[in-house]
Amino acid sequence: MSVKSVLKREGIENAKKIDTLTINKIAKRIATKLSATFPKHNLTENNLFIELSRLPMYTADMPNDLSGAKFMVMNNSIYFKRGVDFDKIEEFATHECLHYLQQQTDGRGNVLSLGLYNFSDGGNKGMAINEAAVQLMAAKANNSALDRVKYYEISLETISPNYYPLECTLLNEVAYFTGEYALEHSTLYGDKVFHDSVETKFGKKSYKIIRDAFDILMHKEDELNNLTNELQEVNVKTKAEKISKQIDNSKAGITDLFLKIQNYIIQNGFEKSFKEVRNLEELQAFKDKLYGFKDLLGCTENYSFYNDYYIKTMAEFERKKEYIEQYGEIVDGNIDKPRLDIAVVDEKPSLIKRIMIKLGILSKPQTEYTHEEK
């Protein structure tokens, strides 16, 4: 399919190339932001500027359901919605420039992946989690402030209230366990650092489960958007009522799926890390982390999973604390397994201990020893 055909299919028409001076200004501003925000990922301002200044950019007529810009893989170009204010484009321009930077290609220039979105997996697997990762990085680079919003009866606080707020909230929860470095590195370079971190923190096959759930969530949001657009064009009352009911069901489905993903993250993340606690210091760190998770939650009016889980886990916390205080550091991770008390098998005290007993410094043990000291 030709570039023109693909653009038309995406609703991008009447493209006009942006002049070099404007492209350089955009490239400079974004290169400065990305290099300053992500210095640990080998993003230098000069190299970024050179790459981004060579990136073809256009203005075009674009659908209202798209953001102010879109990166097209097939011709390595960014299209900005016609009429956009180029002095205020960082929010969406940074996102699209990150898409350009995260491309991984083979020796013939064919794109293999965009960060966490690996084309070889087939279909759109990984698209949603990659979009959320890119958006989190773009919002971070732009120093976006936290904003409390409500979508589909879900109240949440996010640095991305306008773009992928549900996915960004959930991915931020995942990164609470893996750390931001792993997420950002794999988003930029398409490696398995984040994948392996998720498997380590949540368990085997957890990455695929989370990735696929994100894709389903985004698909449900796309379906809702289509229904909303369809409703606006309907004139027949009976059909409008039918679509309105579908919209209500779609919103309820999105809410339900969001909470299921969040509950999976909570349960699997904290259960695995709790099992790995060995001493009182790690136990206190676990408690602080569990309590701190409340600030990341997306909640509905009747949502109680986190609170219930917290109460249940604190009971286990006290049990583990008592065990560590009595027996010391946990070696095998299992506090239910009987622990051998070394004092019970210490039938023959050391020479120093025997001398101390004879001198009266220590009490003589109850067990009498039959051997004679020489």
PDB file of N, CA, C and O in Angstrom, residues 1 15-16 35 49 77 82 95 100 147 151 157 187 211 222 227 233 236 241 254 258 273 276 285 289 334 356 369:
ATOM      1  N   MET A   1       0.845  -1.193   0.000  1.00  0.00           N
ATOM      2  CA  MET A   1       0.000   0.000   0.000  1.00  0.00           C
ATOM      3  C   MET A   1       0.884   1.249   0.000  1.00  0.00           C
ATOM      4  O   MET A   1       1.860   1.332   0.751  1.00  0.00           O
ATOM      5  N   ALA A  15      -1.375  17.213   3.118  1.00  0.00           N
ATOM      6  CA  ALA A  15      -0.144  17.448   3.885  1.00  0.00           C
ATOM      7  C   ALA A  15       0.721  18.518   3.231  1.00  0.00           C
ATOM      8  O   ALA A  15       0.854  18.579   2.004  1.00  0.00           O
ATOM      9  N   LYS A  16       1.312  19.348   4.079  1.00  0.00           N
ATOM     10  CA  LYS A  16       2.221  20.398   3.611  1.00  0.00           C
ATOM     11  C   LYS A  16       3.479  20.382   4.465  1.00  0.00           C
ATOM     12  O   LYS A  16       3.408  20.429   5.688  1.00  0.00           O
ATOM     13  N   SER A  35      17.044  15.023  26.833  1.00  0.00           N
ATOM     14  CA  SER A  35      18.392  14.804  27.364  1.00  0.00           C
ATOM     15  C   SER A  35      18.472  15.181  28.834  1.00  0.00           C
ATOM     16  O   SER A  35      19.173  14.528  29.620  1.00  0.00           O
ATOM     17  N   PHE A  49      19.290  16.330  18.763  1.00  0.00           N
ATOM     18  CA  PHE A  49      18.950  17.426  17.858  1.00  0.00           C
ATOM     19  C   PHE A  49      19.229  17.048  16.404  1.00  0.00           C
ATOM     20  O   PHE A  49      18.417  17.303  15.514  1.00  0.00           O
ATOM     21  N   SER A  77       7.797  10.048   9.331  1.00  0.00           N
ATOM     22  CA  SER A  77       7.386  11.447   9.313  1.00  0.00           C
ATOM     23  C   SER A  77       6.374  11.729  10.410  1.00  0.00           C
ATOM     24  O   SER A  77       5.607  10.835  10.805  1.00  0.00           O
ATOM     25  N   ARG A  82      -3.368  20.693  11.215  1.00  0.00           N
ATOM     26  CA  ARG A  82      -3.304  22.040  10.648  1.00  0.00           C
ATOM     27  C   ARG A  82      -3.906  23.058  11.626  1.00  0.00           C
ATOM     28  O   ARG A  82      -4.948  22.829  12.230  1.00  0.00           O
ATOM     29  N   HIS A  95       5.739  13.174  22.434  1.00  0.00           N
ATOM     30  CA  HIS A  95       5.249  11.796  22.314  1.00  0.00           C
ATOM     31  C   HIS A  95       5.607  11.216  20.942  1.00  0.00           C
ATOM     32  O   HIS A  95       6.160  10.107  20.842  1.00  0.00           O
ATOM     33  N   TYR A 100       9.517   8.052  17.081  1.00  0.00           N
ATOM     34  CA  TYR A 100      10.549   8.024  16.048  1.00  0.00           C
ATOM     35  C   TYR A 100      11.863   7.476  16.608  1.00  0.00           C
ATOM     36  O   TYR A 100      12.528   6.637  15.983  1.00  0.00           O
ATOM     37  N   ASP A 147      -2.739  15.747  38.096  1.00  0.00           N
ATOM     38  CA  ASP A 147      -4.085  16.291  37.984  1.00  0.00           C
ATOM     39  C   ASP A 147      -5.073  15.188  38.351  1.00  0.00           C
ATOM     40  O   ASP A 147      -4.924  14.046  37.912  1.00  0.00           O
ATOM     41  N   TYR A 151     -12.697   9.250  34.998  1.00  0.00           N
ATOM     42  CA  TYR A 151     -13.115   8.623  33.751  1.00  0.00           C
ATOM     43  C   TYR A 151     -13.890   7.351  34.077  1.00  0.00           C
ATOM     44  O   TYR A 151     -13.414   6.511  34.850  1.00  0.00           O
ATOM     45  N   GLU A 157      -5.338  10.112  39.955  1.00  0.00           N
ATOM     46  CA  GLU A 157      -4.418  11.241  39.859  1.00  0.00           C
ATOM     47  C   GLU A 157      -3.319  10.867  38.874  1.00  0.00           C
ATOM     48  O   GLU A 157      -2.673   9.834  39.034  1.00  0.00           O
ATOM     49  N   THR A 187      11.468   1.040  26.641  1.00  0.00           N
ATOM     50  CA  THR A 187      10.643   1.876  25.781  1.00  0.00           C
ATOM     51  C   THR A 187      11.493   2.542  24.707  1.00  0.00           C
ATOM     52  O   THR A 187      11.080   2.669  23.552  1.00  0.00           O
ATOM     53  N   ARG A 211       0.477  -7.140  29.438  1.00  0.00           N
ATOM     54  CA  ARG A 211       0.523  -6.551  28.091  1.00  0.00           C
ATOM     55  C   ARG A 211      -0.790  -6.758  27.351  1.00  0.00           C
ATOM     56  O   ARG A 211      -1.365  -5.816  26.788  1.00  0.00           O
ATOM     57  N   ASP A 222     -11.470   2.250  22.272  1.00  0.00           N
ATOM     58  CA  ASP A 222     -11.690   2.568  20.853  1.00  0.00           C
ATOM     59  C   ASP A 222     -13.130   2.262  20.449  1.00  0.00           C
ATOM     60  O   ASP A 222     -13.765   3.032  19.705  1.00  0.00           O
ATOM     61  N   LEU A 227     -18.709   4.221  19.224  1.00  0.00           N
ATOM     62  CA  LEU A 227     -20.123   4.304  19.592  1.00  0.00           C
ATOM     63  C   LEU A 227     -20.543   5.748  19.846  1.00  0.00           C
ATOM     64  O   LEU A 227     -21.636   6.176  19.447  1.00  0.00           O
ATOM     65  N   GLU A 233     -24.312  11.016  15.157  1.00  0.00           N
ATOM     66  CA  GLU A 233     -24.804  11.080  13.777  1.00  0.00           C
ATOM     67  C   GLU A 233     -26.184  10.438  13.602  1.00  0.00           C
ATOM     68  O   GLU A 233     -26.725  10.415  12.506  1.00  0.00           O
ATOM     69  N   VAL A 236     -32.583   8.817  14.474  1.00  0.00           N
ATOM     70  CA  VAL A 236     -33.716   7.980  14.889  1.00  0.00           C
ATOM     71  C   VAL A 236     -33.633   7.714  16.388  1.00  0.00           C
ATOM     72  O   VAL A 236     -32.618   7.226  16.886  1.00  0.00           O
ATOM     73  N   GLU A 241     -31.317   5.316  21.429  1.00  0.00           N
ATOM     74  CA  GLU A 241     -31.468   4.688  22.750  1.00  0.00           C
ATOM     75  C   GLU A 241     -30.674   3.390  22.826  1.00  0.00           C
ATOM     76  O   GLU A 241     -30.065   3.075  23.858  1.00  0.00           O
ATOM     77  N   ILE A 254     -15.187  -1.131  30.682  1.00  0.00           N
ATOM     78  CA  ILE A 254     -13.875  -0.497  30.830  1.00  0.00           C
ATOM     79  C   ILE A 254     -13.508  -0.354  32.304  1.00  0.00           C
ATOM     80  O   ILE A 254     -12.387  -0.664  32.719  1.00  0.00           O
ATOM     81  N   PHE A 258     -10.346  -2.235  34.080  1.00  0.00           N
ATOM     82  CA  PHE A 258      -9.315  -1.433  34.737  1.00  0.00           C
ATOM     83  C   PHE A 258      -9.072  -1.929  36.162  1.00  0.00           C
ATOM     84  O   PHE A 258      -7.918  -2.119  36.581  1.00  0.00           O
ATOM     85  N   SER A 273       6.734  -9.947  46.561  1.00  0.00           N
ATOM     86  CA  SER A 273       7.743  -9.223  47.331  1.00  0.00           C
ATOM     87  C   SER A 273       7.657  -9.565  48.816  1.00  0.00           C
ATOM     88  O   SER A 273       8.680  -9.578  49.511  1.00  0.00           O
ATOM     89  N   GLU A 276       9.627 -12.606  49.707  1.00  0.00           N
ATOM     90  CA  GLU A 276      11.076 -12.413  49.650  1.00  0.00           C
ATOM     91  C   GLU A 276      11.629 -11.666  50.855  1.00  0.00           C
ATOM     92  O   GLU A 276      12.840 -11.497  50.985  1.00  0.00           O
ATOM     93  N   ALA A 285      10.305  -1.972  55.119  1.00  0.00           N
ATOM     94  CA  ALA A 285      10.318  -1.390  53.771  1.00  0.00           C
ATOM     95  C   ALA A 285       9.100  -1.877  52.980  1.00  0.00           C
ATOM     96  O   ALA A 285       8.488  -1.115  52.228  1.00  0.00           O
ATOM     97  N   LYS A 289       6.040   0.403  51.464  1.00  0.00           N
ATOM     98  CA  LYS A 289       5.724   0.347  50.038  1.00  0.00           C
ATOM     99  C   LYS A 289       4.249   0.022  49.818  1.00  0.00           C
ATOM    100  O   LYS A 289       3.589   0.613  48.950  1.00  0.00           O
ATOM    101  N   ASN A 334      10.128 -19.521  54.056  1.00  0.00           N
ATOM    102  CA  ASN A 334       8.946 -20.223  54.559  1.00  0.00           C
ATOM    103  C   ASN A 334       8.932 -20.188  56.079  1.00  0.00           C
ATOM    104  O   ASN A 334       9.729 -20.852  56.722  1.00  0.00           O
ATOM    105  N   MET A 356      34.187 -21.645  81.565  1.00  0.00           N
ATOM    106  CA  MET A 356      33.365 -20.607  82.187  1.00  0.00           C
ATOM    107  C   MET A 356      32.355 -21.214  83.146  1.00  0.00           C
ATOM    108  O   MET A 356      32.048 -20.638  84.200  1.00  0.00           O
ATOM    109  N   TYR A 369      27.718 -34.553  81.491  1.00  0.00           N
ATOM    110  CA  TYR A 369      28.563 -35.148  80.466  1.00  0.00           C
ATOM    111  C   TYR A 369      29.353 -36.289  81.049  1.00  0.00           C
ATOM    112  O   TYR A 369      29.925 -36.183  82.158  1.00  0.00           O
TER     113      TYR A 369
END
